């Protein structure tokens, strides 16, 4: 089922926005930004691909740069939404919680949405600081904050001993961003399910060895 479109950076006044039309524009823009990058992608071509007028694109998103930001947010949203929140995890069962968080994070960061968003953001690093900042805040920083909140609860429950939850969360998530993730970014052959499961189990084992109370 298609995801609901994210709102434009600055919604235009006037006639209500058509969600289906916005979805077509975002999907067309994603294809063109992936193929040509931000600078070479053409709003005319995006509009034609989406079956709308160039003016419709500008009415909904304001500029090509804001359209790019909307595409990045649209691709980031499912990655963050798929990671369990701190409140849904049992602080008395850190192994199961870490397996749940790590497994979901591993699957999502090797999926097309996350990899596509990362490629797009890397391609405009420096040129589009607002898009890069929004991606980091809505994606990696939010996931790290959720995990850190869980680690604080586990520390309070006495099942883990975590002096710096944000640092510990960063260390845990970083274990899933190694060579397999790099292969995905480069569109090379990805690790199989067996390799992913082995990585998940080892990451949780190493983390618990360092932080179990």
CSV table of C-alpha atoms in Angstrom, one decimal, residues 64-135:
chain,number,residue,atom,x,y,z
A,64,UNK,CA,13.1,22.3,-7.1
A,65,UNK,CA,15.1,22.4,-3.8
A,66,UNK,CA,12.0,22.1,-1.7
A,67,UNK,CA,10.8,19.3,-3.8
A,68,UNK,CA,14.1,17.5,-3.2
A,69,UNK,CA,13.8,18.1,0.6
A,70,UNK,CA,10.2,16.6,0.4
A,71,UNK,CA,11.5,13.5,-1.4
A,72,UNK,CA,14.2,13.0,1.2
A,73,UNK,CA,11.7,13.3,4.0
A,74,UNK,CA,9.3,11.0,2.2
A,75,UNK,CA,12.0,8.3,2.0
A,76,UNK,CA,13.3,8.8,5.5
A,77,UNK,CA,9.9,8.5,7.2
A,78,UNK,CA,9.4,4.8,6.9
A,79,UNK,CA,12.9,4.1,8.1
A,80,UNK,CA,12.3,5.9,11.4
A,81,UNK,CA,8.7,4.7,11.8
A,82,UNK,CA,9.8,1.1,11.5
A,83,UNK,CA,12.2,1.2,14.5
A,84,UNK,CA,10.5,0.3,17.8
A,85,UNK,CA,10.1,3.2,20.2
A,86,UNK,CA,11.6,3.2,23.7
A,87,UNK,CA,8.2,2.8,25.4
A,88,UNK,CA,7.3,-0.4,23.5
A,89,UNK,CA,10.3,-2.3,24.8
A,90,UNK,CA,10.8,-4.0,28.2
A,91,UNK,CA,13.7,-2.6,30.2
A,92,UNK,CA,14.0,-5.9,32.0
A,93,UNK,CA,14.7,-7.8,28.8
A,94,UNK,CA,17.6,-5.9,27.1
A,95,UNK,CA,18.6,-8.8,24.9
A,96,UNK,CA,15.2,-9.1,23.3
A,97,UNK,CA,14.9,-5.3,23.0
A,98,UNK,CA,18.3,-5.0,21.3
A,99,UNK,CA,17.5,-7.8,19.0
A,100,UNK,CA,14.2,-6.1,18.0
A,101,UNK,CA,15.8,-2.6,17.5
A,102,UNK,CA,18.9,-3.9,15.8
A,103,UNK,CA,17.0,-6.3,13.6
A,104,UNK,CA,14.6,-3.7,12.4
A,105,UNK,CA,17.3,-1.1,12.0
A,106,UNK,CA,19.5,-3.5,10.0
A,107,UNK,CA,16.6,-4.4,7.7
A,108,UNK,CA,15.6,-0.9,7.1
A,109,UNK,CA,19.0,0.6,6.6
A,110,UNK,CA,19.7,-2.0,3.9
A,111,UNK,CA,16.3,-1.3,2.2
A,112,UNK,CA,15.7,0.7,-0.9
A,113,UNK,CA,14.1,3.7,0.9
A,114,UNK,CA,17.0,4.3,3.3
A,115,UNK,CA,19.8,3.6,0.8
A,116,UNK,CA,18.1,5.9,-1.8
A,117,UNK,CA,17.7,8.7,0.7
A,118,UNK,CA,21.4,8.4,1.7
A,119,UNK,CA,22.6,8.4,-1.9
A,120,UNK,CA,20.5,11.5,-2.6
A,121,UNK,CA,21.7,13.4,0.5
A,122,UNK,CA,25.4,12.4,-0.1
A,123,UNK,CA,25.0,13.8,-3.6
A,124,UNK,CA,24.1,17.3,-2.4
A,125,UNK,CA,26.2,17.5,0.8
A,126,UNK,CA,27.4,21.0,1.2
A,127,UNK,CA,25.1,22.4,-1.6
A,128,UNK,CA,21.9,21.6,0.3
A,129,UNK,CA,22.6,22.0,4.0
A,130,UNK,CA,18.9,22.3,5.0
A,131,UNK,CA,18.1,19.0,3.3
A,132,UNK,CA,21.1,17.3,4.9
A,133,UNK,CA,20.3,18.7,8.3
A,134,UNK,CA,16.6,17.7,8.1
A,135,UNK,CA,17.6,14.2,7.0
